[in-house]
């Protein structure tokens, strides 16, 4: 057995103002989207915003349900909506943020595992990295250069691919 260490590199912004310019309107859009989430059971409102290659900004927010597992996360709402409504248009970046039940909007918010898997597939499909920005807590932001960074060993079953 050989031990291998995997390294990931992320960029940190100490405030909204120091984010790369193109990510600011996207994060602002995600914050707006979070406010409109339907999250009556968790009271944890998540917003996601995608920037498409044609300049479109597209949002998603978590949609909960009384049958709890039927609910869907904000990121998946956004990515599925992009794939359904803008098929073939490249996704250039994604912003994710949340408002917790104490109404705090500067809490760290990282995508769940299922959303990482879904976002990673669209990244692989388009063959172009999708940078992701998310709050790191206390007004800071974390930017990853792609989705793969968030999901080492993502599920990619060659034999399952059709076409
Ligand atoms: N949630 C998201 O929308 N995105 C994530 O990546 C993690 C969790 C939602 C699901 C549920 O509505 C609420 O946050 C609490 O888990």
mmCIF file of C-alpha atoms and ligand atoms in Angstrom:
data_model
loop_
_atom_site.group_PDB
_atom_site.id
_atom_site.type_symbol
_atom_site.label_atom_id
_atom_site.label_comp_id
_atom_site.label_asym_id
_atom_site.label_seq_id
_atom_site.Cartn_x
_atom_site.Cartn_y
_atom_site.Cartn_z
ATOM 1 C CA UNK A 1 0.000 0.000 0.000
ATOM 2 C CA UNK A 2 1.175 3.478 -0.841
ATOM 3 C CA UNK A 3 -0.161 6.499 0.968
ATOM 4 C CA UNK A 4 -1.142 9.405 -1.250
ATOM 5 C CA UNK A 5 -2.125 12.869 -0.080
ATOM 6 C CA UNK A 6 -4.547 14.876 -2.147
ATOM 7 C CA UNK A 7 -4.266 18.657 -2.047
ATOM 8 C CA UNK A 8 -6.971 21.128 -2.884
ATOM 9 C CA UNK A 9 -6.435 24.806 -3.539
ATOM 10 C CA UNK A 10 -9.097 27.446 -2.980
ATOM 11 C CA UNK A 11 -9.039 31.230 -3.115
ATOM 12 C CA UNK A 12 -10.349 33.286 -0.209
ATOM 13 C CA UNK A 13 -11.813 36.786 -0.295
ATOM 14 C CA UNK A 14 -11.957 38.562 3.044
ATOM 15 C CA UNK A 15 -15.088 40.470 2.053
ATOM 16 C CA UNK A 16 -17.680 40.834 -0.688
ATOM 17 C CA UNK A 17 -15.784 43.857 -2.018
ATOM 18 C CA UNK A 18 -12.654 41.834 -2.677
ATOM 19 C CA UNK A 19 -14.403 39.147 -4.723
ATOM 20 C CA UNK A 20 -13.530 39.038 -8.438
ATOM 21 C CA UNK A 21 -15.796 41.584 -10.167
ATOM 22 C CA UNK A 22 -17.710 39.034 -12.257
ATOM 23 C CA UNK A 23 -18.725 37.100 -9.145
ATOM 24 C CA UNK A 24 -20.248 40.055 -7.281
ATOM 25 C CA UNK A 25 -23.552 40.312 -9.203
ATOM 26 C CA UNK A 26 -23.772 36.537 -9.153
ATOM 27 C CA UNK A 27 -23.416 36.357 -5.382
ATOM 28 C CA UNK A 28 -25.915 39.218 -5.023
ATOM 29 C CA UNK A 29 -28.342 37.216 -7.159
ATOM 30 C CA UNK A 30 -27.825 34.117 -4.985
ATOM 31 C CA UNK A 31 -28.546 36.207 -1.889
ATOM 32 C CA UNK A 32 -31.815 37.407 -3.437
ATOM 33 C CA UNK A 33 -32.678 33.843 -4.409
ATOM 34 C CA UNK A 34 -32.105 32.634 -0.843
ATOM 35 C CA UNK A 35 -34.697 35.094 0.448
ATOM 36 C CA UNK A 36 -37.303 33.513 -1.816
ATOM 37 C CA UNK A 37 -36.532 29.893 -0.860
ATOM 38 C CA UNK A 38 -39.391 27.645 0.217
ATOM 39 C CA UNK A 39 -37.958 26.206 3.418
ATOM 40 C CA UNK A 40 -40.743 26.097 6.029
ATOM 41 C CA UNK A 41 -39.396 22.915 7.654
ATOM 42 C CA UNK A 42 -35.708 23.684 8.122
ATOM 43 C CA UNK A 43 -35.927 27.479 8.052
ATOM 44 C CA UNK A 44 -32.572 27.283 6.279
ATOM 45 C CA UNK A 45 -32.878 29.203 3.052
ATOM 46 C CA UNK A 46 -30.339 28.501 0.327
ATOM 47 C CA UNK A 47 -29.879 30.434 -2.896
ATOM 48 C CA UNK A 48 -27.841 29.507 -5.963
ATOM 49 C CA UNK A 49 -27.151 31.599 -9.050
ATOM 50 C CA UNK A 50 -25.581 30.498 -12.323
ATOM 51 C CA UNK A 51 -23.889 32.667 -14.915
ATOM 52 C CA UNK A 52 -24.385 31.349 -18.436
ATOM 53 C CA UNK A 53 -22.174 32.046 -21.455
ATOM 54 C CA UNK A 54 -24.851 34.247 -23.056
ATOM 55 C CA UNK A 55 -24.867 36.481 -19.958
ATOM 56 C CA UNK A 56 -28.040 35.027 -18.485
ATOM 57 C CA UNK A 57 -28.119 34.732 -14.710
ATOM 58 C CA UNK A 58 -30.324 31.929 -13.527
ATOM 59 C CA UNK A 59 -31.357 31.210 -9.959
ATOM 60 C CA UNK A 60 -32.439 28.289 -7.831
ATOM 61 C CA UNK A 61 -33.423 28.010 -4.195
ATOM 62 C CA UNK A 62 -34.278 25.116 -1.942
ATOM 63 C CA UNK A 63 -37.786 23.752 -2.331
ATOM 64 C CA UNK A 64 -38.855 21.711 0.679
ATOM 65 C CA UNK A 65 -41.813 19.394 1.050
ATOM 66 C CA UNK A 66 -43.842 17.914 3.901
ATOM 67 C CA UNK A 67 -42.604 14.551 2.576
ATOM 68 C CA UNK A 68 -39.075 15.622 3.507
ATOM 69 C CA UNK A 69 -37.009 13.583 0.997
ATOM 70 C CA UNK A 70 -39.088 15.033 -1.835
ATOM 71 C CA UNK A 71 -37.494 18.436 -1.308
ATOM 72 C CA UNK A 72 -34.638 19.603 -3.522
ATOM 73 C CA UNK A 73 -31.569 21.724 -2.783
ATOM 74 C CA UNK A 74 -31.012 25.153 -4.313
ATOM 75 C CA UNK A 75 -28.026 24.071 -6.420
ATOM 76 C CA UNK A 76 -29.930 21.235 -8.061
ATOM 77 C CA UNK A 77 -32.932 23.446 -8.751
ATOM 78 C CA UNK A 78 -30.566 25.888 -10.499
ATOM 79 C CA UNK A 79 -28.558 23.321 -12.488
ATOM 80 C CA UNK A 80 -31.588 21.286 -13.558
ATOM 81 C CA UNK A 81 -33.327 24.476 -14.582
ATOM 82 C CA UNK A 82 -30.297 25.537 -16.658
ATOM 83 C CA UNK A 83 -30.157 22.157 -18.356
ATOM 84 C CA UNK A 84 -33.907 22.199 -19.035
ATOM 85 C CA UNK A 85 -34.278 25.813 -20.150
ATOM 86 C CA UNK A 86 -30.864 26.606 -21.639
ATOM 87 C CA UNK A 87 -29.604 23.258 -22.994
ATOM 88 C CA UNK A 88 -26.127 23.416 -24.481
ATOM 89 C CA UNK A 89 -25.362 26.886 -23.113
ATOM 90 C CA UNK A 90 -22.177 26.803 -21.083
ATOM 91 C CA UNK A 91 -22.304 27.467 -17.338
ATOM 92 C CA UNK A 92 -19.503 29.886 -16.464
ATOM 93 C CA UNK A 93 -19.830 30.163 -12.673
ATOM 94 C CA UNK A 94 -22.050 29.343 -9.714
ATOM 95 C CA UNK A 95 -22.659 31.229 -6.466
ATOM 96 C CA UNK A 96 -24.235 29.592 -3.413
ATOM 97 C CA UNK A 97 -25.302 31.208 -0.162
ATOM 98 C CA UNK A 98 -27.721 30.722 2.738
ATOM 99 C CA UNK A 99 -29.774 32.460 5.394
ATOM 100 C CA UNK A 100 -30.104 30.480 8.593
ATOM 101 C CA UNK A 101 -33.060 30.354 10.977
ATOM 102 C CA UNK A 102 -31.592 33.233 12.990
ATOM 103 C CA UNK A 103 -31.698 35.275 9.782
ATOM 104 C CA UNK A 104 -27.901 35.375 9.484
ATOM 105 C CA UNK A 105 -26.709 35.596 5.897
ATOM 106 C CA UNK A 106 -22.954 35.510 6.441
ATOM 107 C CA UNK A 107 -22.703 31.935 7.669
ATOM 108 C CA UNK A 108 -20.473 29.420 5.909
ATOM 109 C CA UNK A 109 -22.453 27.490 3.330
ATOM 110 C CA UNK A 110 -21.040 24.575 1.364
ATOM 111 C CA UNK A 111 -22.937 22.438 -1.147
ATOM 112 C CA UNK A 112 -24.073 19.010 0.029
ATOM 113 C CA UNK A 113 -22.607 15.846 -1.446
ATOM 114 C CA UNK A 114 -25.538 15.131 -3.748
ATOM 115 C CA UNK A 115 -25.345 18.630 -5.227
ATOM 116 C CA UNK A 116 -21.590 18.287 -5.718
ATOM 117 C CA UNK A 117 -22.188 15.116 -7.705
ATOM 118 C CA UNK A 118 -24.855 16.796 -9.840
ATOM 119 C CA UNK A 119 -22.803 19.938 -10.471
ATOM 120 C CA UNK A 120 -19.727 17.822 -11.278
ATOM 121 C CA UNK A 121 -21.609 15.951 -13.977
ATOM 122 C CA UNK A 122 -22.609 19.159 -15.761
ATOM 123 C CA UNK A 123 -19.015 20.370 -15.482
ATOM 124 C CA UNK A 124 -17.736 17.143 -17.045
ATOM 125 C CA UNK A 125 -20.461 17.279 -19.689
ATOM 126 C CA UNK A 126 -19.529 20.774 -20.858
ATOM 127 C CA UNK A 127 -15.784 20.090 -20.632
ATOM 128 C CA UNK A 128 -15.145 23.461 -19.037
ATOM 129 C CA UNK A 129 -14.507 24.316 -15.410
ATOM 130 C CA UNK A 130 -17.297 25.907 -13.377
ATOM 131 C CA UNK A 131 -15.845 28.133 -10.634
ATOM 132 C CA UNK A 132 -17.928 28.174 -7.439
ATOM 133 C CA UNK A 133 -18.168 30.920 -4.841
ATOM 134 C CA UNK A 134 -19.649 30.399 -1.373
ATOM 135 C CA UNK A 135 -19.535 32.188 1.972
ATOM 136 C CA UNK A 136 -16.763 31.057 4.299
ATOM 137 C CA UNK A 137 -18.287 32.692 7.392
ATOM 138 C CA UNK A 138 -17.866 36.122 8.994
ATOM 139 C CA UNK A 139 -18.280 37.930 5.700
ATOM 140 C CA UNK A 140 -15.545 35.980 3.899
ATOM 141 C CA UNK A 141 -15.903 34.018 0.658
ATOM 142 C CA UNK A 142 -14.291 30.889 -0.708
ATOM 143 C CA UNK A 143 -13.825 30.443 -4.449
ATOM 144 C CA UNK A 144 -12.975 27.101 -6.014
ATOM 145 C CA UNK A 145 -11.686 27.011 -9.563
ATOM 146 C CA UNK A 146 -14.006 24.168 -10.459
ATOM 147 C CA UNK A 147 -16.542 21.710 -9.023
ATOM 148 C CA UNK A 148 -14.142 18.772 -9.182
ATOM 149 C CA UNK A 149 -12.129 20.431 -6.404
ATOM 150 C CA UNK A 150 -15.117 19.903 -4.110
ATOM 151 C CA UNK A 151 -15.592 16.281 -5.051
ATOM 152 C CA UNK A 152 -12.497 14.143 -5.349
ATOM 153 C CA UNK A 153 -13.311 10.609 -6.536
ATOM 154 C CA UNK A 154 -16.632 11.699 -8.010
ATOM 155 C CA UNK A 155 -18.757 8.843 -9.293
ATOM 156 C CA UNK A 156 -18.000 8.367 -12.977
ATOM 157 C CA UNK A 157 -19.067 4.931 -14.154
ATOM 158 C CA UNK A 158 -17.752 4.459 -17.693
ATOM 159 C CA UNK A 159 -19.923 1.436 -18.306
ATOM 160 C CA UNK A 160 -23.087 3.383 -17.499
ATOM 161 C CA UNK A 161 -22.553 6.090 -20.082
ATOM 162 C CA UNK A 162 -24.807 5.913 -23.086
ATOM 163 C CA UNK A 163 -23.387 7.622 -26.141
HETATM 164 N N1 LIG B 1 -29.763 22.619 1.175
HETATM 165 C C1 LIG B 1 -29.511 23.203 -0.037
HETATM 166 O O1 LIG B 1 -30.383 23.839 -0.631
HETATM 167 N N2 LIG B 1 -28.269 23.056 -0.567
HETATM 168 C C2 LIG B 1 -27.263 22.344 0.010
HETATM 169 O O2 LIG B 1 -26.233 22.158 -0.597
HETATM 170 C C3 LIG B 1 -27.437 21.815 1.359
HETATM 171 C C4 LIG B 1 -28.787 21.878 1.928
HETATM 172 C C5 LIG B 1 -31.101 22.748 1.737
HETATM 173 C C6 LIG B 1 -31.856 21.452 1.818
HETATM 174 C C7 LIG B 1 -32.862 21.764 2.904
HETATM 175 O O3 LIG B 1 -33.985 22.411 2.317
HETATM 176 C C8 LIG B 1 -32.136 22.752 3.797
HETATM 177 O O4 LIG B 1 -31.038 23.245 3.045
HETATM 178 C C9 LIG B 1 -31.630 22.155 5.103
HETATM 179 O O5 LIG B 1 -30.886 21.024 4.854
#
